[in-house]
Short mmCIF file of C-alpha atoms in Angstrom, two decimals:
data_model
loop_
_atom_site.label_atom_id
_atom_site.label_comp_id
_atom_site.label_asym_id
_atom_site.label_seq_id
_atom_site.Cartn_x
_atom_site.Cartn_y
_atom_site.Cartn_z
CA MET A 1 23.12 18.04 -0.24
CA THR A 2 23.71 16.46 -3.67
CA TRP A 3 22.29 13.14 -2.45
CA LEU A 4 19.34 14.89 -0.80
CA SER A 5 18.61 16.89 -3.94
CA LYS A 6 18.45 13.65 -5.92
CA VAL A 7 15.97 12.13 -3.46
CA PHE A 8 13.65 15.14 -3.87
CA GLU A 9 14.47 15.94 -7.50
CA LEU A 10 11.36 16.80 -9.50
CA ALA A 11 10.66 15.66 -13.04
CA PRO A 12 8.71 18.55 -14.68
CA GLY A 13 6.97 16.27 -17.17
CA GLY A 14 6.05 13.66 -14.59
CA LEU A 15 2.76 15.16 -13.42
CA ASN A 16 -0.37 13.34 -14.57
CA TRP A 17 -3.34 15.34 -13.33
CA PRO A 18 -5.94 13.71 -15.63
CA ARG A 19 -5.13 10.37 -14.02
CA ALA A 20 -5.31 11.93 -10.55
CA VAL A 21 -8.67 13.57 -11.24
CA ALA A 22 -10.02 10.30 -12.66
CA PHE A 23 -9.09 8.52 -9.43
CA LEU A 24 -10.59 11.32 -7.31
CA ASP A 25 -13.87 11.18 -9.24
CA ALA A 26 -14.05 7.41 -8.82
CA GLY A 27 -13.00 7.54 -5.15
CA LEU A 28 -15.79 9.96 -4.29
CA VAL A 29 -18.32 7.23 -5.14
CA PRO A 30 -17.48 4.77 -2.31
CA MET A 31 -16.81 7.65 0.06
CA PHE A 32 -20.30 9.10 -0.48
CA VAL A 33 -21.89 5.62 -0.27
CA PHE A 34 -20.26 4.75 3.06
CA TRP A 35 -20.99 8.20 4.47
CA ALA A 36 -24.62 7.77 3.49
CA ILE A 37 -25.01 4.34 5.11
CA GLY A 38 -22.83 5.19 8.11
CA HIS A 39 -20.22 2.43 7.66
CA GLU A 40 -17.01 4.36 7.09
CA VAL A 41 -15.00 1.43 8.51
CA TYR A 42 -15.21 -0.19 5.06
CA LEU A 43 -13.92 2.85 3.16
CA LEU A 44 -10.25 1.87 3.31
CA SER A 45 -10.92 -1.51 1.66
CA ALA A 46 -12.87 0.13 -1.16
CA LEU A 47 -10.24 2.82 -1.80
CA PHE A 48 -7.38 0.31 -1.84
CA GLY A 49 -9.37 -1.97 -4.13
CA LEU A 50 -9.89 0.97 -6.48
CA LEU A 51 -6.29 2.25 -6.32
CA PHE A 52 -4.59 -1.12 -6.66
CA ALA A 53 -6.93 -2.23 -9.47
CA ALA A 54 -5.85 0.92 -11.33
CA LEU A 55 -2.18 0.11 -10.64
CA ALA A 56 -2.67 -3.47 -11.84
CA ASP A 57 -4.49 -2.39 -15.02
CA PRO A 58 -2.40 -3.72 -17.95
CA GLY A 59 -4.01 -1.56 -20.64
CA GLY A 60 -4.96 -2.84 -24.10
CA GLY A 61 -8.39 -4.04 -25.19
CA PHE A 62 -11.24 -3.77 -22.71
CA GLY A 63 -11.92 -7.52 -22.61
CA HIS A 64 -8.32 -8.33 -21.73
CA ARG A 65 -8.18 -5.54 -19.15
CA ALA A 66 -11.45 -6.54 -17.49
CA LEU A 67 -10.41 -10.18 -17.21
CA TYR A 68 -6.97 -9.30 -15.82
CA ILE A 69 -8.34 -6.85 -13.25
CA ALA A 70 -11.11 -9.29 -12.27
CA LEU A 71 -8.53 -12.01 -11.59
CA PHE A 72 -6.44 -9.53 -9.58
CA ALA A 73 -9.56 -8.50 -7.63
CA LEU A 74 -10.42 -12.15 -6.92
CA ILE A 75 -6.97 -12.84 -5.48
CA GLY A 76 -7.17 -9.57 -3.56
CA ALA A 77 -10.53 -10.62 -2.13
CA GLY A 78 -8.88 -13.76 -0.77
CA VAL A 79 -6.06 -11.69 0.73
CA THR A 80 -8.65 -9.34 2.26
CA ALA A 81 -10.59 -12.22 3.80
CA LEU A 82 -7.38 -13.67 5.24
CA ALA A 83 -6.22 -10.33 6.67
CA PHE A 84 -9.50 -9.44 8.36
CA GLY A 85 -10.02 -13.04 9.41
CA VAL A 86 -6.74 -13.29 11.35
CA GLY A 87 -6.41 -9.62 12.31
CA SER A 88 -8.19 -10.16 15.61
CA GLU A 89 -6.67 -13.58 16.35
CA ALA A 90 -3.63 -14.44 18.47
CA TRP A 91 -0.46 -12.71 17.33
CA GLY A 92 1.14 -16.01 16.34
CA TRP A 93 -1.33 -16.37 13.49
CA LEU A 94 -0.52 -12.83 12.35
CA VAL A 95 3.18 -13.67 12.23
CA LEU A 96 2.61 -16.92 10.32
CA THR A 97 0.26 -15.45 7.72
CA SER A 98 2.43 -12.36 7.25
CA PHE A 99 5.43 -14.57 6.57
CA VAL A 100 3.56 -16.75 4.07
CA VAL A 101 1.93 -13.84 2.18
CA THR A 102 5.22 -11.91 1.96
CA LEU A 103 7.15 -14.99 0.83
CA VAL A 104 4.60 -15.90 -1.85
CA SER A 105 4.49 -12.32 -3.17
CA GLY A 106 8.28 -12.26 -3.37
CA LEU A 107 8.46 -15.56 -5.25
CA ALA A 108 5.88 -14.28 -7.77
CA ILE A 109 8.86 -12.91 -9.70
CA ALA A 110 8.96 -16.36 -11.34
CA PHE A 111 5.80 -15.40 -13.28
CA GLY A 112 7.17 -12.12 -14.59
CA VAL A 113 7.97 -8.67 -13.25
CA ARG A 114 4.40 -7.48 -13.80
CA ARG A 115 2.92 -10.20 -11.62
CA PHE A 116 5.66 -9.61 -9.06
CA VAL A 117 4.58 -5.97 -8.78
CA ASN A 118 0.96 -7.03 -8.38
CA GLY A 119 2.03 -9.45 -5.66
CA MET A 120 3.81 -6.61 -3.86
CA LEU A 121 0.64 -4.50 -4.03
CA LEU A 122 -1.41 -7.27 -2.43
CA ASN A 123 1.33 -7.78 0.15
CA VAL A 124 1.13 -4.11 1.15
CA TRP A 125 -2.66 -4.33 1.32
CA PHE A 126 -2.46 -7.41 3.57
CA ILE A 127 -0.26 -5.60 6.11
CA VAL A 128 -2.49 -2.50 6.04
CA ALA A 129 -5.69 -4.58 6.35
CA VAL A 130 -4.32 -6.51 9.35
CA ALA A 131 -3.46 -3.20 11.01
CA LEU A 132 -6.97 -1.87 10.37
CA GLU A 133 -8.66 -4.98 11.76
CA PHE A 134 -6.41 -4.91 14.84
CA SER A 135 -7.14 -1.22 15.45
CA ILE A 136 -10.93 -1.65 15.34
CA HIS A 137 -11.10 -5.00 17.17
CA ASP A 138 -11.13 -3.44 20.64
CA GLU A 139 -13.45 -0.59 19.68
CA ALA A 140 -16.88 -1.68 20.93
CA ARG A 141 -18.61 1.16 19.06
CA ILE A 142 -17.35 -0.09 15.69
CA THR A 143 -18.70 -3.20 13.95
CA SER A 144 -16.75 -4.77 11.11
CA TYR A 145 -17.60 -7.96 9.20
CA VAL A 146 -15.07 -9.88 7.13
CA TRP A 147 -17.53 -10.48 4.30
CA ALA A 148 -18.33 -6.75 4.13
CA GLN A 149 -14.63 -5.85 3.94
CA VAL A 150 -14.19 -8.36 1.11
CA LEU A 151 -17.23 -6.93 -0.68
CA SER A 152 -15.86 -3.41 -0.26
CA TRP A 153 -12.49 -4.38 -1.74
CA THR A 154 -14.19 -6.16 -4.65
CA GLY A 155 -16.52 -3.21 -5.17
CA GLY A 156 -13.57 -0.82 -5.40
CA ALA A 157 -11.91 -2.99 -8.04
CA ALA A 158 -15.21 -3.38 -9.92
CA LEU A 159 -15.58 0.39 -9.89
CA TRP A 160 -12.29 0.75 -11.75
CA ILE A 161 -13.47 -1.80 -14.34
CA THR A 162 -16.59 0.34 -14.76
CA VAL A 163 -14.47 3.47 -15.22
CA THR A 164 -12.34 1.77 -17.87
CA PHE A 165 -15.49 0.54 -19.66
CA LEU A 166 -17.00 4.02 -19.80
CA TRP A 167 -13.71 5.49 -21.02
CA TRP A 168 -13.47 2.72 -23.62
CA LEU A 169 -16.92 3.68 -24.93
CA ILE A 170 -16.04 7.38 -24.94
CA ARG A 171 -12.90 6.62 -26.98
CA ARG A 172 -15.04 4.67 -29.47
CA ARG A 173 -13.88 1.24 -28.31
CA THR A 174 -10.21 1.78 -29.02
CA ASP A 175 -7.44 0.15 -27.00
CA GLN A 176 -5.89 2.19 -24.20
CA ASP A 177 -2.40 2.44 -22.82
CA GLN A 178 -1.54 1.15 -19.38
CA PRO A 179 -2.79 3.83 -16.91
CA PHE A 180 0.41 3.65 -14.85
CA SER A 181 2.85 3.35 -17.72
CA GLU A 182 5.81 3.68 -15.33
CA LEU A 183 5.10 0.23 -13.88
CA PRO A 184 6.74 -2.73 -15.65
CA GLY A 185 4.57 -4.72 -18.03
CA ASP A 186 6.91 -7.67 -18.58
CA THR A 187 5.14 -11.01 -18.01
CA SER A 188 7.94 -13.31 -19.21
CA ARG A 189 8.90 -16.08 -16.82
CA ARG A 190 12.09 -15.82 -14.78
CA GLU A 191 14.20 -18.47 -13.16
CA LEU A 192 14.09 -18.49 -9.37
CA THR A 193 17.79 -18.17 -8.67
CA ARG A 194 19.27 -18.66 -5.23
CA PRO A 195 19.71 -14.89 -4.57
CA LEU A 196 16.07 -14.20 -5.51
CA ILE A 197 14.79 -16.93 -3.21
CA LEU A 198 17.10 -15.83 -0.41
CA PHE A 199 15.99 -12.22 -0.66
CA ALA A 200 12.31 -13.23 -0.71
CA VAL A 201 12.89 -15.24 2.47
CA ILE A 202 14.72 -12.30 4.09
CA ARG A 203 11.82 -9.95 3.34
CA ALA A 204 9.32 -12.46 4.69
CA VAL A 205 11.33 -12.91 7.90
CA VAL A 206 11.63 -9.14 8.36
CA ILE A 207 7.90 -8.51 7.93
CA ALA A 208 7.02 -11.44 10.17
CA GLY A 209 9.49 -10.13 12.75
CA THR A 210 8.04 -6.62 12.74
CA VAL A 211 4.53 -8.08 13.05
CA ALA A 212 5.68 -10.16 16.04
CA LEU A 213 7.28 -7.09 17.58
CA ALA A 214 4.18 -4.94 17.10
CA TYR A 215 1.42 -7.38 18.02
CA GLY A 216 3.28 -9.88 20.17
CA LEU A 217 4.37 -7.16 22.59
CA ASP A 218 0.98 -5.46 22.26
CA LEU A 219 2.61 -2.09 21.59
CA SER A 220 0.37 0.95 21.50
CA TYR A 221 -0.02 1.91 17.83
CA GLY A 222 2.57 -0.78 17.07
CA SER A 223 0.95 -1.52 13.71
CA TRP A 224 2.93 1.43 12.34
CA ILE A 225 6.14 -0.67 12.61
CA PRO A 226 5.27 -3.31 9.97
CA ILE A 227 3.53 -0.72 7.77
CA ALA A 228 6.61 1.53 7.77
CA ALA A 229 8.88 -1.48 7.24
CA MET A 230 6.78 -2.76 4.33
CA ILE A 231 6.67 0.64 2.61
CA GLY A 232 10.37 1.27 3.14
CA LEU A 233 11.63 -2.21 2.24
CA LYS A 234 13.45 -2.81 -1.00
CA PRO A 235 11.13 -5.04 -3.04
CA SER A 236 13.87 -6.63 -5.15
CA LEU A 237 17.62 -7.01 -5.45
CA GLU A 238 17.63 -4.98 -8.67
CA GLN A 239 16.12 -1.83 -7.18
CA ALA A 240 18.46 1.17 -7.30
CA ALA A 241 19.88 2.72 -4.15
CA LEU A 242 18.23 6.06 -5.02
CA VAL A 243 14.74 4.52 -5.21
CA SER A 244 15.36 2.70 -1.93
CA ALA A 245 16.33 5.99 -0.26
CA GLN A 246 13.19 7.60 -1.71
CA ARG A 247 11.02 4.82 -0.27
CA LEU A 248 12.56 5.27 3.19
CA ALA A 249 12.23 9.07 3.11
CA GLY A 250 8.68 8.86 1.79
CA ALA A 251 7.62 6.37 4.47
CA PHE A 252 8.92 8.64 7.23
CA ILE A 253 7.45 11.84 5.76
CA GLY A 254 4.08 10.17 5.25
CA ALA A 255 4.03 8.91 8.82
CA VAL A 256 4.86 12.35 10.23
CA VAL A 257 2.15 13.98 8.12
CA ALA A 258 -0.40 11.35 9.17
CA GLY A 259 0.58 11.72 12.82
CA LEU A 260 0.12 15.49 12.74
CA LEU A 261 -3.27 15.20 11.04
CA LEU A 262 -4.44 12.53 13.48
CA TRP A 263 -3.56 14.95 16.27
CA VAL A 264 -6.38 17.27 15.14
CA PRO A 265 -9.31 15.24 16.59
CA ALA A 266 -7.50 14.62 19.90
CA SER A 267 -9.43 17.33 21.76
CA GLU A 268 -12.71 17.07 19.85
CA SER A 269 -15.92 15.25 20.76
CA GLY A 270 -19.50 14.89 19.63
CA VAL A 271 -20.52 16.55 16.39
CA ARG A 272 -17.16 18.28 15.95
CA LEU A 273 -15.33 14.94 16.23
CA PHE A 274 -17.66 13.45 13.62
CA ALA A 275 -17.03 16.38 11.27
CA VAL A 276 -13.25 16.26 11.78
CA ASN A 277 -13.15 12.50 11.09
CA ARG A 278 -15.09 12.94 7.85
CA GLY A 279 -12.70 15.74 6.90
CA LEU A 280 -9.68 13.49 7.54
CA GLU A 281 -11.21 10.78 5.35
CA MET A 282 -11.51 13.36 2.59
CA VAL A 283 -7.88 14.40 3.16
CA ALA A 284 -6.83 10.74 2.82
CA LEU A 285 -8.66 10.49 -0.50
CA VAL A 286 -6.97 13.67 -1.74
CA LEU A 287 -3.60 12.23 -0.69
CA PHE A 288 -4.32 9.09 -2.72
CA MET A 289 -5.31 11.32 -5.63
CA HIS A 290 -1.99 13.14 -5.47
CA GLY A 291 -0.21 9.79 -5.27
CA ALA A 292 -1.90 8.76 -8.52
CA GLY A 293 -0.76 11.97 -10.21
CA ILE A 294 2.81 12.51 -9.00
CA ARG A 295 4.39 9.05 -9.18
CA LEU A 296 6.71 10.08 -12.03
CA TRP A 297 7.10 13.63 -10.70
CA ASN A 298 8.89 12.49 -7.54
CA TYR A 299 8.87 8.98 -6.08
CA THR A 300 9.58 10.22 -2.54
CA LEU A 301 6.50 12.46 -2.48
CA TYR A 302 4.43 9.71 -4.11
CA THR A 303 5.41 7.26 -1.36
CA ALA A 304 4.73 9.90 1.30
CA ALA A 305 1.23 10.60 -0.07
CA ILE A 306 0.22 6.92 -0.22
CA ALA A 307 1.69 6.21 3.23
CA ALA A 308 0.01 9.22 4.84
CA GLY A 309 -3.40 8.38 3.35
CA ALA A 310 -3.20 4.75 4.44
CA LEU A 311 -2.04 5.53 7.98
CA ILE A 312 -4.77 8.12 8.48
CA LEU A 313 -7.52 5.67 7.57
CA VAL A 314 -5.93 2.82 9.55
CA ASP A 315 -5.66 4.79 12.80
CA LEU A 316 -8.72 7.04 12.47
CA PRO A 317 -10.90 4.70 14.62
CA GLN A 318 -8.43 4.94 17.53
CA PRO A 319 -8.33 7.88 19.96
CA SER A 320 -5.44 10.28 19.59
CA ASP A 321 -3.44 12.27 22.13
CA ASN A 322 0.08 13.59 22.68
CA ALA A 323 1.39 10.17 23.72
CA ALA A 324 -0.13 8.57 20.63
CA GLU A 325 1.76 10.93 18.33
CA GLY A 326 5.00 10.11 20.12
CA TYR A 327 4.39 6.38 19.74
CA ARG A 328 3.50 6.72 16.05
CA VAL A 329 6.69 8.61 15.21
CA LEU A 330 8.81 6.26 17.35
CA TRP A 331 7.41 3.10 15.74
CA THR A 332 7.79 4.62 12.30
CA LEU A 333 11.46 5.26 13.01
CA CYS A 334 11.78 1.65 14.16
CA GLY A 335 10.13 0.33 10.99
CA VAL A 336 12.19 2.57 8.71
CA GLY A 337 15.36 1.69 10.65
CA ILE A 338 14.70 -2.02 10.23
CA SER A 339 14.13 -1.48 6.51
CA LEU A 340 17.41 0.43 6.24
CA ILE A 341 19.39 -2.32 7.96
CA VAL A 342 17.84 -4.98 5.73
CA MET A 343 18.51 -2.97 2.56
CA LEU A 344 22.15 -2.52 3.57
CA PHE A 345 22.34 -6.27 4.07
CA ALA A 346 20.65 -6.79 0.69
CA GLY A 347 23.21 -4.47 -0.92
CA LEU A 348 26.04 -6.57 0.50
CA LEU A 349 24.28 -9.69 -0.77
CA THR A 350 23.96 -8.17 -4.24
CA ARG A 351 27.64 -7.25 -4.42
CA ARG A 352 28.66 -10.68 -3.17
CA THR A 353 26.45 -12.34 -5.76
CA ALA A 354 27.92 -10.15 -8.50
CA LYS A 355 31.48 -11.02 -7.45
CA THR A 356 30.87 -14.76 -7.36
CA PRO A 357 30.21 -15.19 -11.12
CA SER A 358 33.18 -12.96 -11.99
CA GLN A 359 35.47 -15.06 -9.77
CA GLN A 360 34.19 -18.24 -11.39
CA THR A 361 34.86 -16.75 -14.81
#
C-alpha cells in the first residue's frame, strides 16, 4: 500500500489550470475547423502538433522561442510524413522505420537532455501516427492524404507559435518562462557512453519487436501493443523506479479508460453514431487539456490522460464491439508487460554499470 500510495501521491501545488485552459482554447480551433470541413481524420495530427510544440517550447524571448518551435515542427513534419507514408506499407517497413526512429531519438541525448526529451516526443508521435494510418487504411469510407496530415501537424505547431506571440504582446513583449517548467532545459552536450548506446539499442529493438508482433501477425487492434510499450518504457537509464512505475500504471489506466469510452458507439449508427464520435473527440481534447494541467500534480494520472486521449483518436475510425474491448485490454497488458520486463533488465544493467567503475577503483 505504501508503494501504491507513492504512485498515486498528489502534489497539491502541482495543478496548472491556466496552462490547461490555454491548451483547451487553442485546441478548440483545429477541432472546429475539421468539424466544419468534415475531415476529422486530420484532427489527431493537429492536436499532437499543438501539444508537443507546447511541450518543446523553451521559453525566453519570442524570437528564440519561435525559431526553436519552428525547427521542432519541421523535424516533426518529416516524422509525420514518414509515419503516414509507411503506415499502409508492408509490415517489414514499419519494423525498420520504427527501429531507426527510436534509435535516433535515444541517441539524441548526445545533444543535451532537452533535445533528448524532444526526440522522445517525436518518437511517441511516430508510433501513434503509424497506428492511426494503419487503422484507417482499410476503411474505404475514410480518405487520408500524407501531405494533409503533415500540414495538420505543422498547423498545430504554428498555432502554438501564434498563441505565444499573442501572449508576448499582452505581456508587453517581455520574456516568458518555459510553459512546462518541469521538463529539463539542459542543452549541454553529453558523451555517448556504452551504457547509453546499449540502452538506446534495447529500446529500439523492443519497439521494433512490438511493431512486428502487432502488424506482422495482423492482430486485431494490435497497434495498442507498441503504443502501450512506448508509453510505459523507461526513456533513460537515469529515470527513477517510481516514475517508471507511474508510466506503466498510467499506460494501463489510460488504455482501460479509452477502451470503455470506445465501447459507447458500438451499438450506434447513423446520426447518433456521428454525434457520439464527435463527443468522443471532444472528450479526447479534454483529456489532453487535463494532461497539460496535472503533469506536476500526479505523473500517473498525467500519463493516463495523454494515453487515453491518443488511443481514443487512433481507434475512433474502427468499429467497436465486445471482442474489440477484450483485444484492446489484452494487447495493452502485453505492451505494458513487455515494458516491465525491459525496465527490469535496464535496472540490472544500471546496477551492473554502477558496480563496474567501483570495482575498477
